[in-house]
Backbone as JSON Lines, residues from 0, in Angstrom:
{"i":0,"aa":"M","n":[33.88,-28.08,4.8],"ca":[32.84,-27.72,3.85],"c":[31.51,-27.53,4.58]}
{"i":1,"aa":"S","n":[30.73,-26.62,4.06],"ca":[29.42,-26.36,4.65],"c":[28.34,-26.71,3.63]}
{"i":2,"aa":"G","n":[27.29,-27.35,4.03],"ca":[26.17,-27.57,3.15],"c":[25.29,-26.34,3.1]}
{"i":3,"aa":"M","n":[24.55,-26.18,2.02],"ca":[23.66,-25.03,1.88],"c":[22.3,-25.53,1.45]}
{"i":4,"aa":"S","n":[21.27,-24.84,1.88],"ca":[19.91,-25.28,1.62],"c":[19.57,-25.32,0.14]}
{"i":5,"aa":"D","n":[20.22,-24.5,-0.68],"ca":[19.9,-24.49,-2.11],"c":[20.84,-25.38,-2.9]}
{"i":6,"aa":"A","n":[21.42,-26.4,-2.27],"ca":[22.27,-27.42,-2.89],"c":[23.66,-26.91,-3.25]}
{"i":7,"aa":"Y","n":[24.02,-25.73,-2.81],"ca":[25.39,-25.25,-3.02],"c":[26.25,-25.65,-1.84]}
{"i":8,"aa":"V","n":[27.49,-25.99,-2.11],"ca":[28.44,-26.41,-1.1],"c":[29.59,-25.42,-1.1]}
{"i":9,"aa":"I","n":[30.03,-25.02,0.08],"ca":[31.19,-24.14,0.2],"c":[32.41,-25.02,0.33]}
{"i":10,"aa":"R","n":[33.4,-24.77,-0.52],"ca":[34.62,-25.57,-0.47],"c":[35.82,-24.73,-0.93]}
{"i":11,"aa":"P","n":[37.03,-25.17,-0.54],"ca":[38.22,-24.48,-1.02],"c":[38.47,-24.8,-2.5]}
{"i":12,"aa":"V","n":[39.1,-23.88,-3.17],"ca":[39.5,-24.09,-4.56],"c":[40.56,-25.18,-4.62]}
{"i":13,"aa":"R","n":[40.52,-25.96,-5.69],"ca":[41.55,-26.95,-5.96],"c":[42.41,-26.45,-7.12]}
{"i":14,"aa":"V","n":[43.61,-26.97,-7.21],"ca":[44.54,-26.54,-8.26],"c":[43.92,-26.67,-9.64]}
{"i":15,"aa":"D","n":[43.21,-27.77,-9.9],"ca":[42.64,-28.01,-11.23],"c":[41.37,-27.19,-11.51]}
{"i":16,"aa":"D","n":[40.98,-26.35,-10.56],"ca":[39.81,-25.47,-10.75],"c":[40.14,-24.21,-11.55]}
{"i":17,"aa":"W","n":[41.35,-24.07,-12.04],"ca":[41.75,-22.8,-12.64],"c":[40.81,-22.29,-13.74]}
{"i":18,"aa":"P","n":[40.21,-23.14,-14.6],"ca":[39.28,-22.57,-15.6],"c":[38.08,-21.88,-14.94]}
{"i":19,"aa":"A","n":[37.56,-22.46,-13.86],"ca":[36.43,-21.86,-13.15],"c":[36.87,-20.61,-12.38]}
{"i":20,"aa":"V","n":[38.08,-20.61,-11.84],"ca":[38.63,-19.42,-11.19],"c":[38.67,-18.28,-12.19]}
{"i":21,"aa":"K","n":[39.15,-18.57,-13.39],"ca":[39.22,-17.56,-14.46],"c":[37.82,-17.06,-14.83]}
{"i":22,"aa":"E","n":[36.9,-17.99,-15.07],"ca":[35.55,-17.6,-15.5],"c":[34.86,-16.73,-14.46]}
{"i":23,"aa":"L","n":[34.96,-17.11,-13.17],"ca":[34.29,-16.34,-12.13],"c":[34.92,-14.96,-11.98]}
{"i":24,"aa":"R","n":[36.24,-14.88,-12.06],"ca":[36.9,-13.58,-11.95],"c":[36.49,-12.67,-13.11]}
{"i":25,"aa":"L","n":[36.44,-13.19,-14.31],"ca":[36.03,-12.37,-15.45],"c":[34.57,-11.94,-15.31]}
{"i":26,"aa":"A","n":[33.72,-12.81,-14.78],"ca":[32.32,-12.43,-14.52],"c":[32.26,-11.32,-13.48]}
{"i":27,"aa":"A","n":[33.06,-11.45,-12.42],"ca":[33.08,-10.42,-11.37],"c":[33.51,-9.08,-11.93]}
{"i":28,"aa":"L","n":[34.47,-9.09,-12.82],"ca":[34.98,-7.84,-13.39],"c":[34.02,-7.18,-14.38]}
{"i":29,"aa":"Q","n":[32.96,-7.9,-14.75],"ca":[31.92,-7.33,-15.6],"c":[30.74,-6.8,-14.79]}
{"i":30,"aa":"D","n":[30.74,-7.01,-13.48],"ca":[29.68,-6.52,-12.62],"c":[29.7,-4.99,-12.62]}
{"i":31,"aa":"P","n":[28.54,-4.34,-12.54],"ca":[28.5,-2.87,-12.55],"c":[29.32,-2.19,-11.44]}
{"i":32,"aa":"V","n":[29.52,-2.85,-10.29],"ca":[30.31,-2.23,-9.23],"c":[31.78,-2.65,-9.27]}
{"i":33,"aa":"A","n":[32.18,-3.4,-10.28],"ca":[33.57,-3.87,-10.38],"c":[34.6,-2.75,-10.26]}
{"i":34,"aa":"P","n":[34.38,-1.58,-10.88],"ca":[35.39,-0.53,-10.72],"c":[35.58,-0.07,-9.28]}
{"i":35,"aa":"L","n":[34.57,-0.26,-8.44],"ca":[34.68,0.09,-7.02],"c":[35.26,-1.06,-6.2]}
{"i":36,"aa":"A","n":[35.09,-2.28,-6.66],"ca":[35.4,-3.44,-5.83],"c":[36.73,-4.13,-6.15]}
{"i":37,"aa":"F","n":[37.24,-3.95,-7.33],"ca":[38.42,-4.71,-7.74],"c":[39.52,-3.79,-8.24]}
{"i":38,"aa":"L","n":[40.76,-4.26,-8.12],"ca":[41.93,-3.46,-8.49],"c":[42.35,-3.64,-9.94]}
{"i":39,"aa":"E","n":[41.66,-4.5,-10.68],"ca":[41.97,-4.67,-12.09],"c":[40.68,-4.6,-12.9]}
{"i":40,"aa":"T","n":[40.83,-4.41,-14.19],"ca":[39.68,-4.33,-15.07],"c":[39.5,-5.65,-15.83]}
{"i":41,"aa":"Y","n":[38.34,-5.81,-16.4],"ca":[38.06,-6.97,-17.24],"c":[39.08,-7.03,-18.39]}
{"i":42,"aa":"E","n":[39.34,-5.88,-18.99],"ca":[40.26,-5.82,-20.13],"c":[41.66,-6.27,-19.74]}
{"i":43,"aa":"Q","n":[42.09,-5.92,-18.54],"ca":[43.41,-6.37,-18.07],"c":[43.39,-7.88,-17.82]}
{"i":44,"aa":"A","n":[42.37,-8.36,-17.13],"ca":[42.31,-9.76,-16.73],"c":[42.16,-10.71,-17.92]}
{"i":45,"aa":"E","n":[41.43,-10.3,-18.94],"ca":[41.2,-11.22,-20.05],"c":[42.47,-11.48,-20.87]}
{"i":46,"aa":"T","n":[43.49,-10.66,-20.69],"ca":[44.74,-10.86,-21.43],"c":[45.7,-11.82,-20.73]}
{"i":47,"aa":"H","n":[45.4,-12.21,-19.49],"ca":[46.29,-13.12,-18.76],"c":[46.3,-14.49,-19.44]}
{"i":48,"aa":"P","n":[47.48,-15.07,-19.6],"ca":[47.57,-16.42,-20.18],"c":[47.09,-17.48,-19.18]}
{"i":49,"aa":"D","n":[46.85,-18.68,-19.67],"ca":[46.37,-19.76,-18.81],"c":[47.3,-20.02,-17.63]}
{"i":50,"aa":"D","n":[48.61,-19.87,-17.82],"ca":[49.55,-20.1,-16.72],"c":[49.3,-19.16,-15.55]}
{"i":51,"aa":"F","n":[48.86,-17.93,-15.84],"ca":[48.52,-16.99,-14.78],"c":[47.38,-17.55,-13.93]}
{"i":52,"aa":"W","n":[46.33,-18.05,-14.59],"ca":[45.16,-18.57,-13.88],"c":[45.49,-19.86,-13.14]}
{"i":53,"aa":"K","n":[46.35,-20.69,-13.73],"ca":[46.78,-21.91,-13.04],"c":[47.54,-21.55,-11.77]}
{"i":54,"aa":"D","n":[48.42,-20.57,-11.86],"ca":[49.19,-20.14,-10.69],"c":[48.28,-19.52,-9.64]}
{"i":55,"aa":"R","n":[47.31,-18.73,-10.09],"ca":[46.37,-18.08,-9.15],"c":[45.59,-19.13,-8.36]}
{"i":56,"aa":"A","n":[45.11,-20.16,-9.06],"ca":[44.37,-21.23,-8.38],"c":[45.29,-21.98,-7.42]}
{"i":57,"aa":"A","n":[46.5,-22.27,-7.85],"ca":[47.44,-23.02,-7.01],"c":[47.8,-22.25,-5.74]}
{"i":58,"aa":"R","n":[47.95,-20.94,-5.83],"ca":[48.32,-20.13,-4.66],"c":[47.22,-20.1,-3.59]}
{"i":59,"aa":"C","n":[45.98,-20.35,-4.0],"ca":[44.86,-20.27,-3.05],"c":[44.19,-21.62,-2.82]}
{"i":60,"aa":"A","n":[44.86,-22.68,-3.23],"ca":[44.29,-24.02,-3.08],"c":[44.71,-24.64,-1.75]}
{"i":61,"aa":"E","n":[44.14,-25.77,-1.46],"ca":[44.42,-26.54,-0.25],"c":[45.93,-26.69,-0.07]}
{"i":62,"aa":"G","n":[46.38,-26.44,1.17],"ca":[47.79,-26.62,1.48],"c":[48.64,-25.37,1.39]}
{"i":63,"aa":"G","n":[48.11,-24.3,0.82],"ca":[48.87,-23.07,0.7],"c":[48.62,-22.12,1.85]}
{"i":64,"aa":"L","n":[49.33,-21.02,1.84],"ca":[49.19,-20.01,2.9],"c":[47.86,-19.27,2.79]}
{"i":65,"aa":"N","n":[47.35,-19.1,1.56],"ca":[46.1,-18.39,1.31],"c":[45.04,-19.39,0.89]}
{"i":66,"aa":"R","n":[43.78,-18.94,0.91],"ca":[42.7,-19.86,0.54],"c":[41.58,-19.11,-0.16]}
{"i":67,"aa":"Q","n":[41.08,-19.69,-1.25],"ca":[39.9,-19.17,-1.94],"c":[38.78,-20.17,-1.7]}
{"i":68,"aa":"F","n":[37.63,-19.66,-1.27],"ca":[36.45,-20.49,-1.06],"c":[35.42,-20.16,-2.14]}
{"i":69,"aa":"V","n":[34.74,-21.2,-2.62],"ca":[33.7,-21.02,-3.63],"c":[32.42,-21.69,-3.17]}
{"i":70,"aa":"A","n":[31.31,-21.18,-3.69],"ca":[30.01,-21.81,-3.51],"c":[29.73,-22.56,-4.81]}
{"i":71,"aa":"E","n":[29.77,-23.9,-4.72],"ca":[29.65,-24.74,-5.91],"c":[28.3,-25.45,-5.93]}
{"i":72,"aa":"G","n":[27.64,-25.37,-7.08],"ca":[26.36,-26.02,-7.25],"c":[26.49,-27.48,-7.65]}
{"i":73,"aa":"P","n":[25.38,-28.19,-7.69],"ca":[25.4,-29.63,-7.99],"c":[25.91,-29.96,-9.39]}
{"i":74,"aa":"R","n":[25.87,-29.02,-10.3],"ca":[26.37,-29.24,-11.66],"c":[27.77,-28.63,-11.85]}
{"i":75,"aa":"G","n":[28.41,-28.24,-10.74],"ca":[29.74,-27.68,-10.83],"c":[29.78,-26.19,-11.06]}
{"i":76,"aa":"D","n":[28.62,-25.55,-11.14],"ca":[28.57,-24.09,-11.35],"c":[28.93,-23.37,-10.06]}
{"i":77,"aa":"W","n":[29.58,-22.23,-10.2],"ca":[30.0,-21.45,-9.04],"c":[29.12,-20.22,-8.89]}
{"i":78,"aa":"A","n":[28.55,-20.03,-7.7],"ca":[27.69,-18.88,-7.42],"c":[28.45,-17.71,-6.84]}
{"i":79,"aa":"G","n":[29.62,-17.97,-6.26],"ca":[30.39,-16.88,-5.65],"c":[31.68,-17.37,-5.06]}
{"i":80,"aa":"S","n":[32.45,-16.4,-4.57],"ca":[33.78,-16.71,-4.06],"c":[34.27,-15.62,-3.12]}
{"i":81,"aa":"V","n":[35.19,-15.98,-2.23],"ca":[35.94,-15.04,-1.4],"c":[37.33,-15.65,-1.2]}
{"i":82,"aa":"T","n":[38.34,-14.78,-1.17],"ca":[39.72,-15.23,-0.97],"c":[40.26,-14.66,0.34]}
{"i":83,"aa":"V","n":[41.0,-15.48,1.07],"ca":[41.65,-15.06,2.31],"c":[43.15,-15.04,2.08]}
{"i":84,"aa":"L","n":[43.76,-13.86,2.27],"ca":[45.21,-13.72,2.21],"c":[45.73,-13.6,3.63]}
{"i":85,"aa":"V","n":[46.72,-14.39,3.98],"ca":[47.35,-14.28,5.28],"c":[48.53,-13.33,5.14]}
{"i":86,"aa":"E","n":[48.49,-12.25,5.91],"ca":[49.54,-11.23,5.87],"c":[50.46,-11.43,7.07]}
{"i":87,"aa":"E","n":[51.75,-11.54,6.8],"ca":[52.73,-11.82,7.84],"c":[53.34,-10.54,8.4]}
{"i":88,"aa":"P","n":[53.65,-10.52,9.7],"ca":[54.29,-9.34,10.29],"c":[55.63,-9.06,9.62]}
{"i":89,"aa":"G","n":[55.88,-7.76,9.41],"ca":[57.13,-7.35,8.8],"c":[57.08,-7.25,7.29]}
{"i":90,"aa":"T","n":[56.02,-7.8,6.67],"ca":[55.87,-7.66,5.22],"c":[55.11,-6.38,4.92]}
{"i":91,"aa":"E","n":[54.99,-6.05,3.64],"ca":[54.18,-4.89,3.24],"c":[52.89,-5.38,2.63]}
{"i":92,"aa":"D","n":[51.79,-4.69,2.96],"ca":[50.5,-5.03,2.37],"c":[50.35,-4.33,1.02]}
{"i":93,"aa":"F","n":[49.19,-4.44,0.42],"ca":[48.98,-3.88,-0.91],"c":[49.04,-2.35,-0.92]}
{"i":94,"aa":"L","n":[48.94,-1.73,0.24],"ca":[49.05,-0.27,0.35],"c":[50.5,0.18,0.52]}
{"i":95,"aa":"G","n":[51.39,-0.79,0.67],"ca":[52.78,-0.47,0.95],"c":[53.06,-0.21,2.41]}
{"i":96,"aa":"E","n":[52.09,-0.54,3.27],"ca":[52.25,-0.35,4.71],"c":[52.81,-1.62,5.35]}
{"i":97,"aa":"R","n":[53.64,-1.44,6.37],"ca":[54.21,-2.59,7.08],"c":[53.12,-3.26,7.91]}
{"i":98,"aa":"V","n":[53.03,-4.57,7.78],"ca":[52.08,-5.36,8.54],"c":[52.66,-5.58,9.93]}
{"i":99,"aa":"A","n":[51.92,-5.21,10.96],"ca":[52.4,-5.27,12.35],"c":[52.15,-6.62,13.01]}
{"i":100,"aa":"Q","n":[51.13,-7.34,12.55],"ca":[50.74,-8.59,13.2],"c":[50.25,-9.57,12.15]}
{"i":101,"aa":"R","n":[50.29,-10.84,12.46],"ca":[49.77,-11.84,11.51],"c":[48.26,-11.64,11.46]}
{"i":102,"aa":"Q","n":[47.77,-11.42,10.25],"ca":[46.35,-11.12,10.08],"c":[45.84,-11.7,8.77]}
{"i":103,"aa":"A","n":[44.53,-11.81,8.68],"ca":[43.89,-12.28,7.45],"c":[43.21,-11.12,6.77]}
{"i":104,"aa":"H","n":[43.29,-11.1,5.46],"ca":[42.71,-10.03,4.65],"c":[41.79,-10.7,3.62]}
{"i":105,"aa":"L","n":[40.49,-10.4,3.69],"ca":[39.52,-10.94,2.76],"c":[39.48,-10.06,1.51]}
{"i":106,"aa":"V","n":[39.61,-10.69,0.35],"ca":[39.63,-9.98,-0.93],"c":[38.81,-10.76,-1.96]}
{"i":107,"aa":"G","n":[38.58,-10.12,-3.1],"ca":[37.94,-10.8,-4.21],"c":[36.54,-11.31,-3.92]}
{"i":108,"aa":"V","n":[35.81,-10.61,-3.07],"ca":[34.46,-11.04,-2.71],"c":[33.54,-10.81,-3.91]}
{"i":109,"aa":"F","n":[32.85,-11.88,-4.33],"ca":[31.91,-11.75,-5.44],"c":[30.85,-12.84,-5.34]}
{"i":110,"aa":"V","n":[29.6,-12.44,-5.51],"ca":[28.47,-13.36,-5.6],"c":[27.68,-12.97,-6.84]}
{"i":111,"aa":"R","n":[27.39,-13.94,-7.67],"ca":[26.62,-13.67,-8.89],"c":[25.26,-13.06,-8.53]}
{"i":112,"aa":"E","n":[24.78,-12.21,-9.39],"ca":[23.57,-11.44,-9.12],"c":[22.39,-12.29,-8.64]}
{"i":113,"aa":"G","n":[22.13,-13.39,-9.24],"ca":[20.98,-14.21,-8.88],"c":[21.07,-14.85,-7.51]}
{"i":114,"aa":"Y","n":[22.22,-14.78,-6.86],"ca":[22.42,-15.41,-5.56],"c":[22.61,-14.41,-4.43]}
{"i":115,"aa":"R","n":[22.57,-13.13,-4.75],"ca":[22.76,-12.09,-3.73],"c":[21.54,-12.01,-2.83]}
{"i":116,"aa":"G","n":[21.8,-11.72,-1.56],"ca":[20.71,-11.58,-0.6],"c":[20.26,-12.89,-0.01]}
{"i":117,"aa":"G","n":[20.87,-13.99,-0.43],"ca":[20.51,-15.3,0.11],"c":[21.57,-15.84,1.04]}
{"i":118,"aa":"R","n":[21.81,-17.13,0.97],"ca":[22.74,-17.82,1.87],"c":[24.17,-17.88,1.36]}
{"i":119,"aa":"V","n":[24.41,-17.62,0.06],"ca":[25.74,-17.8,-0.51],"c":[26.79,-16.93,0.18]}
{"i":120,"aa":"A","n":[26.59,-15.63,0.22],"ca":[27.6,-14.74,0.82],"c":[27.83,-15.04,2.3]}
{"i":121,"aa":"P","n":[26.79,-15.18,3.12],"ca":[27.04,-15.5,4.53],"c":[27.81,-16.81,4.72]}
{"i":122,"aa":"E","n":[27.5,-17.83,3.92],"ca":[28.19,-19.11,4.04],"c":[29.64,-19.0,3.58]}
{"i":123,"aa":"L","n":[29.88,-18.24,2.51],"ca":[31.26,-18.01,2.07],"c":[32.06,-17.32,3.18]}
{"i":124,"aa":"F","n":[31.47,-16.3,3.78],"ca":[32.15,-15.58,4.85],"c":[32.37,-16.46,6.07]}
{"i":125,"aa":"R","n":[31.41,-17.29,6.39],"ca":[31.56,-18.19,7.53],"c":[32.77,-19.11,7.31]}
{"i":126,"aa":"A","n":[32.9,-19.65,6.11],"ca":[34.03,-20.53,5.8],"c":[35.35,-19.76,5.81]}
{"i":127,"aa":"A","n":[35.37,-18.6,5.19],"ca":[36.6,-17.81,5.11],"c":[37.07,-17.34,6.48]}
{"i":128,"aa":"V","n":[36.17,-16.8,7.26],"ca":[36.51,-16.3,8.59],"c":[36.91,-17.47,9.5]}
{"i":129,"aa":"G","n":[36.2,-18.57,9.41],"ca":[36.54,-19.74,10.22],"c":[37.93,-20.25,9.9]}
{"i":130,"aa":"W","n":[38.23,-20.34,8.61],"ca":[39.56,-20.79,8.19],"c":[40.62,-19.81,8.68]}
{"i":131,"aa":"A","n":[40.37,-18.51,8.52],"ca":[41.35,-17.49,8.93],"c":[41.62,-17.56,10.43]}
{"i":132,"aa":"R","n":[40.56,-17.65,11.2],"ca":[40.72,-17.69,12.66],"c":[41.43,-18.96,13.13]}
{"i":133,"aa":"A","n":[41.37,-20.02,12.35],"ca":[42.03,-21.26,12.71],"c":[43.53,-21.25,12.4]}
{"i":134,"aa":"R","n":[43.99,-20.26,11.65],"ca":[45.43,-20.15,11.35],"c":[46.16,-19.7,12.61]}
{"i":135,"aa":"E","n":[47.21,-20.39,12.94],"ca":[47.98,-20.05,14.14],"c":[48.49,-18.62,14.07]}
{"i":136,"aa":"G","n":[48.24,-17.86,15.13],"ca":[48.77,-16.51,15.25],"c":[48.0,-15.42,14.53]}
{"i":137,"aa":"V","n":[46.93,-15.77,13.8],"ca":[46.14,-14.73,13.13],"c":[45.38,-13.96,14.21]}
{"i":138,"aa":"S","n":[45.67,-12.65,14.29],"ca":[45.1,-11.85,15.36],"c":[43.91,-11.0,14.93]}
{"i":139,"aa":"R","n":[43.74,-10.84,13.62],"ca":[42.59,-10.06,13.16],"c":[42.23,-10.45,11.74]}
{"i":140,"aa":"V","n":[40.98,-10.15,11.37],"ca":[40.48,-10.37,10.01],"c":[39.99,-9.02,9.51]}
{"i":141,"aa":"R","n":[40.47,-8.61,8.35],"ca":[40.1,-7.3,7.82],"c":[39.75,-7.4,6.34]}
{"i":142,"aa":"L","n":[39.16,-6.31,5.84],"ca":[38.87,-6.16,4.42],"c":[38.79,-4.67,4.13]}
{"i":143,"aa":"F","n":[38.77,-4.35,2.86],"ca":[38.59,-2.96,2.43],"c":[37.38,-2.9,1.52]}
{"i":144,"aa":"V","n":[36.65,-1.78,1.61],"ca":[35.47,-1.59,0.77],"c":[35.41,-0.12,0.34]}
{"i":145,"aa":"H","n":[35.04,0.11,-0.88],"ca":[34.96,1.48,-1.4],"c":[33.83,2.24,-0.72]}
{"i":146,"aa":"E","n":[34.06,3.52,-0.47],"ca":[33.06,4.35,0.21],"c":[31.73,4.42,-0.54]}
{"i":147,"aa":"D","n":[31.74,4.21,-1.85],"ca":[30.51,4.26,-2.64],"c":[29.84,2.9,-2.83]}
{"i":148,"aa":"N","n":[30.4,1.85,-2.27],"ca":[29.84,0.51,-2.43],"c":[28.95,0.18,-1.23]}
{"i":149,"aa":"A","n":[27.81,0.82,-1.18],"ca":[26.89,0.69,-0.03],"c":[26.39,-0.74,0.15]}
{"i":150,"aa":"R","n":[26.12,-1.44,-0.93],"ca":[25.62,-2.82,-0.84],"c":[26.63,-3.7,-0.09]}
{"i":151,"aa":"A","n":[27.89,-3.62,-0.47],"ca":[28.92,-4.42,0.19],"c":[29.11,-3.98,1.64]}
{"i":152,"aa":"Q","n":[29.12,-2.68,1.88],"ca":[29.28,-2.19,3.26],"c":[28.19,-2.75,4.17]}
{"i":153,"aa":"G","n":[26.96,-2.75,3.68],"ca":[25.85,-3.27,4.46],"c":[26.02,-4.74,4.79]}
{"i":154,"aa":"F","n":[26.44,-5.52,3.81],"ca":[26.67,-6.94,4.06],"c":[27.78,-7.14,5.08]}
{"i":155,"aa":"Y","n":[28.88,-6.41,4.92],"ca":[30.02,-6.57,5.83],"c":[29.64,-6.2,7.27]}
{"i":156,"aa":"R","n":[28.86,-5.14,7.42],"ca":[28.4,-4.77,8.77],"c":[27.55,-5.88,9.36]}
{"i":157,"aa":"K","n":[26.66,-6.42,8.55],"ca":[25.79,-7.5,9.01],"c":[26.61,-8.73,9.39]}
{"i":158,"aa":"A","n":[27.75,-8.92,8.73],"ca":[28.64,-10.05,9.02],"c":[29.53,-9.8,10.23]}
{"i":159,"aa":"G","n":[29.43,-8.61,10.84],"ca":[30.18,-8.32,12.04],"c":[31.4,-7.44,11.86]}
{"i":160,"aa":"F","n":[31.63,-6.93,10.66],"ca":[32.77,-6.06,10.42],"c":[32.41,-4.62,10.77]}
{"i":161,"aa":"R","n":[33.39,-3.9,11.33],"ca":[33.2,-2.5,11.7],"c":[34.33,-1.68,11.11]}
{"i":162,"aa":"R","n":[34.0,-0.48,10.7],"ca":[34.98,0.42,10.1],"c":[36.05,0.79,11.12]}
{"i":163,"aa":"T","n":[37.32,0.68,10.7],"ca":[38.43,1.02,11.6],"c":[39.17,2.26,11.15]}
{"i":164,"aa":"R","n":[39.19,2.52,9.84],"ca":[39.87,3.72,9.34],"c":[39.5,3.95,7.89]}
{"i":165,"aa":"V","n":[39.86,5.14,7.42],"ca":[39.64,5.51,6.02],"c":[41.0,5.6,5.35]}
{"i":166,"aa":"V","n":[41.11,4.98,4.18],"ca":[42.33,5.03,3.39],"c":[41.93,5.49,2.0]}
{"i":167,"aa":"G","n":[42.12,6.77,1.72],"ca":[41.68,7.31,0.44],"c":[40.17,7.22,0.34]}
{"i":168,"aa":"D","n":[39.68,6.53,-0.69],"ca":[38.24,6.37,-0.86],"c":[37.76,4.97,-0.42]}
{"i":169,"aa":"E","n":[38.57,4.31,0.4],"ca":[38.25,2.98,0.91],"c":[38.11,3.02,2.43]}
{"i":170,"aa":"Y","n":[37.22,2.18,2.93],"ca":[37.11,1.97,4.37],"c":[37.77,0.64,4.7]}
{"i":171,"aa":"E","n":[38.66,0.66,5.68],"ca":[39.14,-0.61,6.22],"c":[38.1,-1.04,7.24]}
{"i":172,"aa":"M","n":[37.72,-2.29,7.18],"ca":[36.77,-2.85,8.14],"c":[37.4,-4.08,8.78]}
{"i":173,"aa":"E","n":[37.16,-4.24,10.08],"ca":[37.73,-5.35,10.83],"c":[36.61,-6.12,11.5]}
{"i":174,"aa":"L","n":[36.77,-7.42,11.52],"ca":[35.81,-8.26,12.22],"c":[36.09,-8.16,13.71]}
{"i":175,"aa":"R","n":[35.13,-7.73,14.45],"ca":[35.28,-7.57,15.89],"c":[35.15,-8.92,16.58]}
{"i":176,"aa":"P","n":[35.89,-9.14,17.65],"ca":[35.87,-10.44,18.34],"c":[34.48,-10.9,18.77]}
{"i":177,"aa":"S","n":[33.58,-9.99,19.08],"ca":[32.24,-10.39,19.52],"c":[31.38,-10.93,18.39]}
{"i":178,"aa":"A","n":[31.82,-10.73,17.14],"ca":[31.02,-11.17,15.99],"c":[31.14,-12.67,15.78]}
């Protein structure tokens, strides 16, 4: 866990956090750039039963292959989140492409409007990238960003990610070792 100057703490999601996982995801899907940033809509997500959200939290909680990190305030409020998916060689990624090496894929990046431009996103990324790099055999960290999402692209570049290829209207970005 990392401390933050504005009293927010970065920590992994716990299994019993599923109501907050649901609330933050629904908030993210209402953001004006949500159609560029996420693969589902608010209308799709709001129909998921509680068991879906419980399973989602459990898959990214402590002890699992993947991890979701949140910025939690002193009253339990969440300012943002990022999820790390570990992709195994020989499996297919979300594009249907064969994964060649064990790698980490950052997804579901969201910071509430009032916390953007401050310490929340950099601290979330520091925790996510640190956790990913500590996984045995993880050789790279990547993410995808829509070509029209300039705000996110700027943050990712500042965090050390560089564009590696174009896939449709998305840029794949990889964290370079020097970052």
